[in-house]
Coordinates of C-alpha atoms and ligand atoms in Angstrom, one line a residue:
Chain A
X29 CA 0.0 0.0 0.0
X30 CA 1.4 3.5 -1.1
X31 CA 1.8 5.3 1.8
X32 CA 2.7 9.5 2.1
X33 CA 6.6 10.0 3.2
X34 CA 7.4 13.6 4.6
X35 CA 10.7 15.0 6.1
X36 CA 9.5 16.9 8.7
X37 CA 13.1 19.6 9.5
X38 CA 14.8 22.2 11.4
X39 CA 17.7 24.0 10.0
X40 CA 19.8 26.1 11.2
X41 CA 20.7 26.9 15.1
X42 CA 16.7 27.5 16.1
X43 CA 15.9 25.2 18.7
X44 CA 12.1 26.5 18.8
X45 CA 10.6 22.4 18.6
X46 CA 7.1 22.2 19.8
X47 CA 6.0 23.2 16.5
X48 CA 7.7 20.9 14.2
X49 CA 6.7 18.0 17.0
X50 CA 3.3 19.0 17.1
X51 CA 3.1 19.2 13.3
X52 CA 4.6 15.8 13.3
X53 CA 2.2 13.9 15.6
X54 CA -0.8 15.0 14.2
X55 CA 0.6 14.3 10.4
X56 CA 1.1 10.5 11.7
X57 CA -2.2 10.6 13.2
X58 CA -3.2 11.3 9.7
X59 CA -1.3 8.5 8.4
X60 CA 1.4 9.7 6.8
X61 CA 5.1 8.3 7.2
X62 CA 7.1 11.4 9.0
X63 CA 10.6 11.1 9.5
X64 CA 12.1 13.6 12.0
X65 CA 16.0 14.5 12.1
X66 CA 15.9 16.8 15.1
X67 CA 17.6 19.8 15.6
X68 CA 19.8 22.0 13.4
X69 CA 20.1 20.6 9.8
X70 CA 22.3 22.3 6.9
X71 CA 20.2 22.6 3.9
X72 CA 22.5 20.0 2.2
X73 CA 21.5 17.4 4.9
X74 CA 18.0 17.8 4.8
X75 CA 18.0 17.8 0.8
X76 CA 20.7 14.5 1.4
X77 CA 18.4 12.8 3.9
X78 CA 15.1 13.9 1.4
X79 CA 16.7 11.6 -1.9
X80 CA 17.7 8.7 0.8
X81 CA 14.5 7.9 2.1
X82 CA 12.6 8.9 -0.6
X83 CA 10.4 11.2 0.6
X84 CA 7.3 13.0 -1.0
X85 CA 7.5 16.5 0.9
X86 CA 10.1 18.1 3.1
X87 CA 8.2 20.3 5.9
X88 CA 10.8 22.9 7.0
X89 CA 9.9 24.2 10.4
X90 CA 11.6 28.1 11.0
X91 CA 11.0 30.4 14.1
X92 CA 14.5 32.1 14.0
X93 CA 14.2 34.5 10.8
X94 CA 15.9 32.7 8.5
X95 CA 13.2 31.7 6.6
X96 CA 14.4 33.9 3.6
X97 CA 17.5 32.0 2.8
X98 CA 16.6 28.7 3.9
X99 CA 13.8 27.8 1.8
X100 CA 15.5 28.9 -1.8
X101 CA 18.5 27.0 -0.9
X102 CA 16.5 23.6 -0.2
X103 CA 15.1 24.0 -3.2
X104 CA 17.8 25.1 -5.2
X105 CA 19.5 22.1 -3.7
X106 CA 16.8 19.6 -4.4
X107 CA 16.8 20.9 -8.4
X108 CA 21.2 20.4 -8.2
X109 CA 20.6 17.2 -7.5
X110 CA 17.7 15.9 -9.7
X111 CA 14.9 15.9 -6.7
X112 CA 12.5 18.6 -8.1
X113 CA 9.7 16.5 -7.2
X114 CA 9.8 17.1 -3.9
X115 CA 7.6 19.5 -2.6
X116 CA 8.9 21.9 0.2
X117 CA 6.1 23.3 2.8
X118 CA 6.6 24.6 5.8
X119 CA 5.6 26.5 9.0
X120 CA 6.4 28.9 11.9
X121 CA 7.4 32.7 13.1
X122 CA 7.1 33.5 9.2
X123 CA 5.9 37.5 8.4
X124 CA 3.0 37.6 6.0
X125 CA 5.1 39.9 4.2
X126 CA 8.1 37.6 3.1
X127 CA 5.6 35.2 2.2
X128 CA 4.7 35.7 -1.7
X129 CA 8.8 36.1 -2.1
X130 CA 8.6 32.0 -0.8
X131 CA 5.7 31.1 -3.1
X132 CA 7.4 33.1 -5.9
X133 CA 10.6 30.9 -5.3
X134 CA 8.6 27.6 -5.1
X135 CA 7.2 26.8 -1.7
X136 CA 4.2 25.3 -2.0
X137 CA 2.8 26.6 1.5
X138 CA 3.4 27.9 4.8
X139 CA 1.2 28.0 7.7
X140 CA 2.1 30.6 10.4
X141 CA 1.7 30.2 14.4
X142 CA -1.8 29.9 15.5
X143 CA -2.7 27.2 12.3
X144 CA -4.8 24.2 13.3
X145 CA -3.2 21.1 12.2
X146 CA -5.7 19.7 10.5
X147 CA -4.8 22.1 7.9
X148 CA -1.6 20.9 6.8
X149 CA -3.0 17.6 6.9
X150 CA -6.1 18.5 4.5
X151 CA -3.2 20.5 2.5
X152 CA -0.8 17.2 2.0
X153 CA -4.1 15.1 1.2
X154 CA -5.2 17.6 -1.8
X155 CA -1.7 18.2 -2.8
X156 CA 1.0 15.8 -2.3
X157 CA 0.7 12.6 -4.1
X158 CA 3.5 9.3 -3.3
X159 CA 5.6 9.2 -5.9
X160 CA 5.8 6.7 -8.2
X161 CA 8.1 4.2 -10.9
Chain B
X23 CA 11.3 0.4 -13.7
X24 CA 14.5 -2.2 -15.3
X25 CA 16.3 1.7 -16.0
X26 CA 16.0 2.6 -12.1
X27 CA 17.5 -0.8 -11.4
X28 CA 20.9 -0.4 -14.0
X29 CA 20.8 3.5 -12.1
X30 CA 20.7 1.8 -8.8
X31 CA 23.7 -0.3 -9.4
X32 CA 25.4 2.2 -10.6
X33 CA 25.2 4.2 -7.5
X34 CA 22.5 5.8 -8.2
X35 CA 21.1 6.9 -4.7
X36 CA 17.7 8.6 -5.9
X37 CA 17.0 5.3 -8.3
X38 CA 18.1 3.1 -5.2
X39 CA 15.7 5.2 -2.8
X40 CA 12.9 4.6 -5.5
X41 CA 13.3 1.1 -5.7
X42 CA 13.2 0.6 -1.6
X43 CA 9.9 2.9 -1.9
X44 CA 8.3 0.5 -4.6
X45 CA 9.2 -2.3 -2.6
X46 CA 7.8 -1.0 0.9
X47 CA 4.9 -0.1 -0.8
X48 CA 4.3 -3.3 -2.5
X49 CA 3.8 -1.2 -5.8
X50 CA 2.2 -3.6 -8.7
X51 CA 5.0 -5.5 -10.2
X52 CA 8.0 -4.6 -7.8
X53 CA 8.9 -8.4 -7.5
X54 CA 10.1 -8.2 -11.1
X55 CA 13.4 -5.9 -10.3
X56 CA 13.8 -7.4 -6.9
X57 CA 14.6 -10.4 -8.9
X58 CA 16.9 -8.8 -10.6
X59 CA 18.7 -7.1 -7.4
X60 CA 18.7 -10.4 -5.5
X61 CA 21.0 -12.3 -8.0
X62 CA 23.5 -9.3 -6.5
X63 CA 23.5 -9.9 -3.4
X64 CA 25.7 -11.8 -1.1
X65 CA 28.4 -9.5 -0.3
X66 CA 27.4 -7.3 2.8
X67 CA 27.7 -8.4 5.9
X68 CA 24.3 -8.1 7.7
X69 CA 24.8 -6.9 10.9
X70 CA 21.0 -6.9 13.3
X71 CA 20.8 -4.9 16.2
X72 CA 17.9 -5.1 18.6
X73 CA 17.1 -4.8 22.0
X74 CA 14.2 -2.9 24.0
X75 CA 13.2 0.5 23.6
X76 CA 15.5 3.4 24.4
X77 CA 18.0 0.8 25.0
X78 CA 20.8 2.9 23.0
X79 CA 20.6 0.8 19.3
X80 CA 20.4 4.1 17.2
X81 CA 23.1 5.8 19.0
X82 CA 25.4 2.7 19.0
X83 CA 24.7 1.9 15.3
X84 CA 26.0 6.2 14.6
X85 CA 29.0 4.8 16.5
X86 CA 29.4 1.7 14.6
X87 CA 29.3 3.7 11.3
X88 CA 31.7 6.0 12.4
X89 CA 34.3 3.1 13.2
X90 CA 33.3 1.2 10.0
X91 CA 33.6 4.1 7.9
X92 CA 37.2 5.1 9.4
X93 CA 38.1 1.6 8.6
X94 CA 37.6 2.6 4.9
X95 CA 33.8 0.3 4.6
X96 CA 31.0 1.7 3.2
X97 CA 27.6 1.7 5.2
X98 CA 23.5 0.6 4.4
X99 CA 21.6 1.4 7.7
X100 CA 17.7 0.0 7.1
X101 CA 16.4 1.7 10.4
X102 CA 12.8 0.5 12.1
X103 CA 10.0 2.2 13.8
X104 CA 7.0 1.0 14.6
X105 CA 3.3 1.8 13.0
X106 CA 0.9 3.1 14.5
X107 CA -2.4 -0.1 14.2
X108 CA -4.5 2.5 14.5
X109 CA -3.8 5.6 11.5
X110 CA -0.7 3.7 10.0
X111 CA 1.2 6.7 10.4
X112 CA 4.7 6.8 11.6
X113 CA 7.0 9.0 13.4
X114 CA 10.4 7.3 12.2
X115 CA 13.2 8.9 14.3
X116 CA 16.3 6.9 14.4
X117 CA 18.4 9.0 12.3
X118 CA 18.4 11.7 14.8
X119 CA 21.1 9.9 16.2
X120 CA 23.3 9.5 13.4
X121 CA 23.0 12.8 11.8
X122 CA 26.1 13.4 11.8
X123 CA 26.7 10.7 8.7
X124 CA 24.1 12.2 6.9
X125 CA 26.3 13.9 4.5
X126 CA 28.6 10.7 3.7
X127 CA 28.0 9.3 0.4
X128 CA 29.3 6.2 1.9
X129 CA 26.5 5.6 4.1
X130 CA 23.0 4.9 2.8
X131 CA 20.4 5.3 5.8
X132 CA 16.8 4.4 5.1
X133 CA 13.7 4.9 7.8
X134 CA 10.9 2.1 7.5
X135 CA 7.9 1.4 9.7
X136 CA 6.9 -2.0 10.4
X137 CA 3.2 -1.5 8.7
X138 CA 1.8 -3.8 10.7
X139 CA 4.7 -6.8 10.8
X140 CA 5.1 -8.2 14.1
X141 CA 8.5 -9.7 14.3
X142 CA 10.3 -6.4 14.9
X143 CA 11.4 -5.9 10.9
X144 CA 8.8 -4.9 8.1
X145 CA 8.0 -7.3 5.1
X146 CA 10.3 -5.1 3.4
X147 CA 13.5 -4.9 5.4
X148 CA 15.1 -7.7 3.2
X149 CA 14.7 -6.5 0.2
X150 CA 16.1 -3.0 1.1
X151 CA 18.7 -4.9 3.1
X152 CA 19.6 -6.4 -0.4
X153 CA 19.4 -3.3 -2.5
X154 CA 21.9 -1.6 -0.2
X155 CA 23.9 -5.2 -0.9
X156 CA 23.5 -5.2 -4.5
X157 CA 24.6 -0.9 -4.4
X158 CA 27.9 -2.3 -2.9
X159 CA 27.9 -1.5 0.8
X160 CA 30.1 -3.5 2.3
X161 CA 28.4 -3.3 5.6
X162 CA 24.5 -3.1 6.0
X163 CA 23.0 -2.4 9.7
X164 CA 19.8 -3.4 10.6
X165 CA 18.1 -1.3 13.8
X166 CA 15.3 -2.6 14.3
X167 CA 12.0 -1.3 16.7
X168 CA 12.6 -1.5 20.3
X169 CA 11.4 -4.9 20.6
X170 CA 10.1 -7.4 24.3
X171 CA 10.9 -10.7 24.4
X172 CA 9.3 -12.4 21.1
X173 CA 10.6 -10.4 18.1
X174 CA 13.7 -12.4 17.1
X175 CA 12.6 -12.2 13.0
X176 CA 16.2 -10.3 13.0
X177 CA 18.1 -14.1 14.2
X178 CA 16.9 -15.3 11.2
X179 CA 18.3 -12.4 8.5
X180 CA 21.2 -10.7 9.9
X181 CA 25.0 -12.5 9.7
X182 CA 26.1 -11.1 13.6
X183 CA 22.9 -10.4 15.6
X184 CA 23.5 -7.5 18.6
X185 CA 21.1 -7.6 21.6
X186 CA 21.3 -4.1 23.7
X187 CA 20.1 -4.6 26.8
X188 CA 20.7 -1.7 30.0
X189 CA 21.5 -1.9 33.4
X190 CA 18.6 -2.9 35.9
X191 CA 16.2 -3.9 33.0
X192 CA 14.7 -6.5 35.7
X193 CA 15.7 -9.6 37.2
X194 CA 17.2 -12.5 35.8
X195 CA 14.0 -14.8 35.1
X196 CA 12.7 -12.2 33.0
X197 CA 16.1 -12.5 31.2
X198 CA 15.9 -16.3 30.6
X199 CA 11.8 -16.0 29.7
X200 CA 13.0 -13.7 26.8
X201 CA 13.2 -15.2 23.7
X202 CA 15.5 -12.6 22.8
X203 CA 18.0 -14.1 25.0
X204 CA 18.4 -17.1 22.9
X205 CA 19.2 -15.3 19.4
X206 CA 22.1 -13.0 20.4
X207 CA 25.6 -13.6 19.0
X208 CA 26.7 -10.7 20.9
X209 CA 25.4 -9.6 23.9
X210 CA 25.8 -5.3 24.5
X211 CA 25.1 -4.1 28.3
X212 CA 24.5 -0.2 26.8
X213 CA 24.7 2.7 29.4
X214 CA 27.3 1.0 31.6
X215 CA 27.6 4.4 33.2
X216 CA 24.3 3.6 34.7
X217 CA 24.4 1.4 37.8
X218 CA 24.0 -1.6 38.1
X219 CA 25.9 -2.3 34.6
X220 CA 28.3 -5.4 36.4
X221 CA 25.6 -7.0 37.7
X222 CA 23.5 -7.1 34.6
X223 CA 27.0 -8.6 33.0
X224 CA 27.8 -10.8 35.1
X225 CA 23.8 -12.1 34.9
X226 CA 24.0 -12.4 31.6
X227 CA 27.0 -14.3 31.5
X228 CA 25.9 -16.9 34.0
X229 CA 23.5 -17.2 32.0
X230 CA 25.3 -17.9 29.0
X231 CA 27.5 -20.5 30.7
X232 CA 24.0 -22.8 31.2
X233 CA 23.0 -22.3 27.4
X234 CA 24.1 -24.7 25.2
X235 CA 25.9 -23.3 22.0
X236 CA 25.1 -22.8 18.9
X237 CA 27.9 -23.5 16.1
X238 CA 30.2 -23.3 19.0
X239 CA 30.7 -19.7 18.9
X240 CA 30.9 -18.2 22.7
X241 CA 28.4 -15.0 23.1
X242 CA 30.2 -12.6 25.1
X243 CA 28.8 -10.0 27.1
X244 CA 30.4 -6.5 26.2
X245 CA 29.8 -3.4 28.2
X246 CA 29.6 0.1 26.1
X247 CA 28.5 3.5 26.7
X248 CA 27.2 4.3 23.2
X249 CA 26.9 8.0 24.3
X250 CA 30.6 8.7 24.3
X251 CA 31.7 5.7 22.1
X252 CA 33.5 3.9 24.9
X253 CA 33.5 0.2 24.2
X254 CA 32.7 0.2 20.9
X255 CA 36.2 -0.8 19.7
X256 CA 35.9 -3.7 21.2
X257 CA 32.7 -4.5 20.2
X258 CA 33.8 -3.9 16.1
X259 CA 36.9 -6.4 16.8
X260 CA 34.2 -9.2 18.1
X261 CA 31.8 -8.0 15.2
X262 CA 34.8 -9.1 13.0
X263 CA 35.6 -12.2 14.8
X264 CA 31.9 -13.5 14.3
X265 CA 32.0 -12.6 10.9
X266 CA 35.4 -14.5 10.3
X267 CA 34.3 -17.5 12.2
X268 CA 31.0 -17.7 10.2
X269 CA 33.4 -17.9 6.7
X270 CA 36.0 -20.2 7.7
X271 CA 33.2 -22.7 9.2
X272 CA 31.4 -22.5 5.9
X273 CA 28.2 -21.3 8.1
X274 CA 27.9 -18.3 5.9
X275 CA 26.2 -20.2 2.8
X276 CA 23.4 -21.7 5.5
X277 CA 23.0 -18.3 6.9
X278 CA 22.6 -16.8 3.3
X279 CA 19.9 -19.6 2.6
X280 CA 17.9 -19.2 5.9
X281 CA 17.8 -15.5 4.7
X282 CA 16.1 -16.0 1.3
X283 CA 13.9 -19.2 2.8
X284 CA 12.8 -16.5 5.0
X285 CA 12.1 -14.2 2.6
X286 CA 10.9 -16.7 0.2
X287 CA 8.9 -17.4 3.2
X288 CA 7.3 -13.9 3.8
X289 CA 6.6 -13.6 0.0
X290 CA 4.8 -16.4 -0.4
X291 CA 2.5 -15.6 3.1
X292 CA 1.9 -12.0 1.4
X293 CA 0.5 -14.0 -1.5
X294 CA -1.5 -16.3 -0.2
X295 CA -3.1 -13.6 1.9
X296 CA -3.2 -11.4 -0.8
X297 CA -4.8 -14.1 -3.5
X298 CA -6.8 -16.5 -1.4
X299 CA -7.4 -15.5 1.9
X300 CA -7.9 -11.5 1.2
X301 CA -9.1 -9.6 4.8
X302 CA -12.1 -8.3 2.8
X303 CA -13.5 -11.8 2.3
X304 CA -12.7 -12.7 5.6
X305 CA -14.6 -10.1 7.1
X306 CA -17.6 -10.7 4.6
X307 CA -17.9 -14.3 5.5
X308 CA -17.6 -13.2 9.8
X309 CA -20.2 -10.8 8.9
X310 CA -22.4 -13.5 7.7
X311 CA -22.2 -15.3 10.7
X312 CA -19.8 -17.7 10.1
X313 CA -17.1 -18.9 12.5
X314 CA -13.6 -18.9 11.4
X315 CA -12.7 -22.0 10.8
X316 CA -15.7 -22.4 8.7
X317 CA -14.8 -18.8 6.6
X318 CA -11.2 -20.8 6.0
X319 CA -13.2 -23.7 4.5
X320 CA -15.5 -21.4 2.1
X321 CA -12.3 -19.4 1.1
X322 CA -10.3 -22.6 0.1
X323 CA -13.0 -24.6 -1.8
X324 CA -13.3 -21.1 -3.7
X325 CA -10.0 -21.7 -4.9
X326 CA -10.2 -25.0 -6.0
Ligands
B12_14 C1 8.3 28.8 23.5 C2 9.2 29.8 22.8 C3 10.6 29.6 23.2 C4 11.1 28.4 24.0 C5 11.2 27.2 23.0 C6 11.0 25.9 23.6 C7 11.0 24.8 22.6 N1 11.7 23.7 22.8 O1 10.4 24.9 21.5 C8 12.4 29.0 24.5 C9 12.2 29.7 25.8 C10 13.5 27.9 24.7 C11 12.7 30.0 23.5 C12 14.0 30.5 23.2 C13 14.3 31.5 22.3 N2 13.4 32.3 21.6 CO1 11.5 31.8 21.5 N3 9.7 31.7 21.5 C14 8.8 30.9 22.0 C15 7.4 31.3 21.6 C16 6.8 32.1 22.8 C17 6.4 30.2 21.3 C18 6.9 29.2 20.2 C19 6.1 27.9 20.3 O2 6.6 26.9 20.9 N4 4.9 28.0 19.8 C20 4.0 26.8 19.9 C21 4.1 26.0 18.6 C22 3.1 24.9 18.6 O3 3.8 26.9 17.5 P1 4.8 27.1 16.2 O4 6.2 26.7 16.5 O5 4.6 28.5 15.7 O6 4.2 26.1 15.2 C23 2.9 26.3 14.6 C24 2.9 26.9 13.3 O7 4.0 27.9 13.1 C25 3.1 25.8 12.3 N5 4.4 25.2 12.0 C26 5.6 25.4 12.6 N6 6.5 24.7 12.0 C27 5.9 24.0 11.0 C28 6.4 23.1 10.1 C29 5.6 22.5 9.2 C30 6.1 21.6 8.2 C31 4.2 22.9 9.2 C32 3.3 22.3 8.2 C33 3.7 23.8 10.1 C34 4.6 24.3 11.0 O8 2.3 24.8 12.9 C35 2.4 24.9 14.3 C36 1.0 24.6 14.9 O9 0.1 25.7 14.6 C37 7.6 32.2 20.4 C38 6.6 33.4 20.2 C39 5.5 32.9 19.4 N7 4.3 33.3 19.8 O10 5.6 32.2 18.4 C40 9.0 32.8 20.7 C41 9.9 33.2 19.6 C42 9.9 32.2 18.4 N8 11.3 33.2 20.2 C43 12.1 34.1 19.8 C44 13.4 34.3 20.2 C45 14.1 35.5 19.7 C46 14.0 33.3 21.1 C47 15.4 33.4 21.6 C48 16.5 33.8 20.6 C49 15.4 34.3 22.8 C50 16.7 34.7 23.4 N9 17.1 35.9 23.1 O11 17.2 33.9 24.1 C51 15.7 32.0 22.1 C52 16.3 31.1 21.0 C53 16.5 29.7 21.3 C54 17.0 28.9 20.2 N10 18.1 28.1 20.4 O12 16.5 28.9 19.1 C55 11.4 35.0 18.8 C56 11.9 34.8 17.4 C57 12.0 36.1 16.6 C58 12.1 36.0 15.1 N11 11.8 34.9 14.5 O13 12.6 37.0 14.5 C59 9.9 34.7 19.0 C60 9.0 34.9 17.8 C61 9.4 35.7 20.1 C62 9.3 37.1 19.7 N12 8.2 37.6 19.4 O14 10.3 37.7 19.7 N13 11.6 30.4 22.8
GTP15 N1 23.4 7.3 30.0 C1 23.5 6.9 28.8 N2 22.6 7.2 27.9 C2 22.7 6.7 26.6 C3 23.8 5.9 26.2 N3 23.6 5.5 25.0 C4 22.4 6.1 24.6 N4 21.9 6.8 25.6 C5 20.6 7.6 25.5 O1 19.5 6.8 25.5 C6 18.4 7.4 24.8 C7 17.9 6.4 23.8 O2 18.9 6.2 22.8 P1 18.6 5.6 21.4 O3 19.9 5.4 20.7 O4 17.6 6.5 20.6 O5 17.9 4.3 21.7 P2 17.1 3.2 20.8 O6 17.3 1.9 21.4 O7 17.6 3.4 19.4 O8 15.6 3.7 20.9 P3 14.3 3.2 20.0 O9 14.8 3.2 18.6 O10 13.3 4.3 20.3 O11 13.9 1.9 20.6 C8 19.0 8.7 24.2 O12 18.6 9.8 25.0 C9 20.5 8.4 24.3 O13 21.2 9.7 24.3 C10 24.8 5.6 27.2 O14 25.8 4.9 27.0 N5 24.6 6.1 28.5
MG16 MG1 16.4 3.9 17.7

């Protein structure tokens, strides 16, 4: 059975977790296979760790500021090494403001502090498919 | 799919990654390129570590790649966490602990949940086990869930089998109750900063001394503290000596066949579940009001 695989991340030095933890629970209460790294990933880790278990989605969780740079280079990253197909989300202390600049550079979605869980989950089921042959 | 296999073998880690994926998944047709990666496999040295949950596995298996790597061998981890029965969702956190590997090209970690396989592996841990074979590590590491007393599936598919325990786990009987006792080649007390750590040694190896051995090879009992890599020298070194004795005994062709029996073995349960005895029907016939052994009867005449 085809089952949803998301890398759920924190880069950098933020150590802000009960976001990306929460996020995580309640994405394997949906079902979905989540696998967590833990604190303070480089951009080429998480894009490493992405291609090696094959994920679907990498959810980038960022509460420090660095929001700006960290999502172009993941995805800049993923297109180096062949792995466009992975969609990068994510969530956190992100202004409204910077957000267009992330859609604009190909983030599929971020939800800011305050979003029920329910709708990432309902955002992964309409948009994120597993991958196939 | 015959393209991501050629890709795979040569090193390809996003067609390698794809093919573990179609194979967890039990994607239509994925037994046709596993044939084709089993006839490359062999050359790995299969290396299972188990032991209850929290008992250090993930954080000795980082250390174990670290040495390994040093030593010039390249690295397959296949790492297990359990499923949830009730959403089959995961949260699959093992590689937490070896992030610091995560940016060697030499070592191929892979996350898995069990999906709803009992003997502390998933149906698919063999065939990614031989994929990472077949892609040339020389080493493959299999963690798998934090397991009681009756998931030894691992005894029957790794070459050197590791069982973690810790300090003041319980008393003794529940020791020798454990069928997890029985399988170990190598016996690891982890935290032996923790109190207690002799005792639980010297347990375990008067224990040993009234277990009749298999092969003839003598389990030791090594003590480690995985958190600052003390002890894991010595633990590599008997790693090695297993892995010696098994080739000059000539065990190693038996151990290679119990592995594909048991896959063999899994395959061939997936397909009879999956062909005659499919939990739809099952439930249909229950519903009617039939009793099990009964349903088994109506399902097998169907067949005939
Ligand atoms: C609790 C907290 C802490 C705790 C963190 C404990 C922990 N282990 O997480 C402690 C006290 C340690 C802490 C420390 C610091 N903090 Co603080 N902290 C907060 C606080 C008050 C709440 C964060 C939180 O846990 N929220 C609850 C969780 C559930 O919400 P969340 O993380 O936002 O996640 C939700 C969404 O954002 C989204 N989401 C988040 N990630 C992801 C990922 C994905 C994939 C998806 C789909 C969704 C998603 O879904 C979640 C559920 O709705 C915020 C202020 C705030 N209101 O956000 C400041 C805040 C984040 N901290 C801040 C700062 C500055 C710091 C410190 C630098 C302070 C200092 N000078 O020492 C340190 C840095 C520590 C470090 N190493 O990073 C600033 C950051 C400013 C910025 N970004 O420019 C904030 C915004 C406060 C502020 N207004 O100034 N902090
Ligand atoms: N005191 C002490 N703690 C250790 C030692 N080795 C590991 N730990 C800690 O034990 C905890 C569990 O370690 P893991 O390596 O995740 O254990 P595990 O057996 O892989 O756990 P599961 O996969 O969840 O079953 C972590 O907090 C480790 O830091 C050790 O030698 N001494
Ligand atoms: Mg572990």
């Amino acid at each position: 059975m085809s089952k949803i695989r998301i890398l759920m991340a924190k880069p950098g030095l933020d150590g802000h977790d009960r976001g990306v933890k929460v996020m995580s629970r309640a994405l394997r209460d949906a079902g979905f296979e989540v696998i967590y790294t833990g604190l303070r990933q480089t951009p080429e880790a998480i894009v490493a760790t992405a291609i090696q278990e094959d994920v679907d989605a990498i959810g980038l969780s960022i509460l420090s500021g660095a929001h700006a740079t960290v999502f172009p280079r993941v995805l800049e990253l993923l297109k180096e090494k062949g792995a466009s197909d992975i969609s990068v989300f994510g969530g956190g202390v992100i202004p409204e403001d910077d957000i267009p600049a992330l859609y604009k550079a190909g983030v599929t979605r971020i939800f800011t502090p305050g979003t029920p869980t329910d709708d990432a989950v309902q955002f992964i089921n309409d948009n994120i498919k597993p991958k196939s042959a | 799919m015959s393209n991501l296999v050629e890709r795979a073998l040569n090193g390809e880690v996003i067609a390698g990654a794809r093919l573990m994926r179609l194979s967890d998944d039990r994607r239509e047709g994925y037994q046709v390129f596993m044939k084709e990666i089993w006839k490359k496999t062999g050359n790995a040295h299969i290396i299972g570590i188990t032991g209850a949950p929290g008992s250090g596995k993930s954080t000795l298996t980082d250390q174990l790649i670290t040495k390994f790597r040093s030593a010039g061998k390249t690295v397959g981890v296949v790492a297990i966490d359990p499923t949830s029965p009730f959403t089959g969702g995961a949260i699959l956190g093992d590689r937490i602990r070896m992030a610091t590997h995560s940016l060697d090209e030499d070592v191929f970690i892979r996350s898995v949940g069990t999906r709803g396989n009992l003997g502390g592996l998933s149906v698919s841990t063999m065939d990614i086990v031989a994929i990472m074979d077949a892609m040339g590590k020389d080493v493959v590491i299999i963690e798998t869930v934090g397991v009681g007393q009756d998931e030894v599936e691992i005894a029957m598919v790794a070459d050197t089998c590791i069982v973690v325990t810790v300090p003041g786990l319980g008393d003794d009987i529940q020791a020798i109750k454990a069928g997890i006792f029985e399988i170990a080649d190598i016996f690891v007390v982890n935290k032996s900063d923790r109190d207690g750590a002799e005792r639980t040694s010297n347990d375990l190896k008067m224990m040993l001394e009234i277990t009749p051995k298999r092969d003839e090879w003598t389990v030791e009992v090594l003590k480690t503290m995985a958190e600052k890599g003390e002890g894991v020298d010595e633990l590599v070194e008997r790693i090695h000596i297993h892995e010696n004795f098994f080739k000059e005994n000539k065990l190693k062709r038996r151990k290679l066949n119990e592995r594909l029996v048991h896959v063999a073995y899994g395959a061939v349960k997936e397909k009879i579940v999956k062909d005659i005895f499919p939990p739809e029907k099952i439930h249909a016939l229950i519903e009617e009001g039939n009793d099990p052994y009964t349903t088994v009867e109506i399902l097998w005449k169907n067949i005939k």
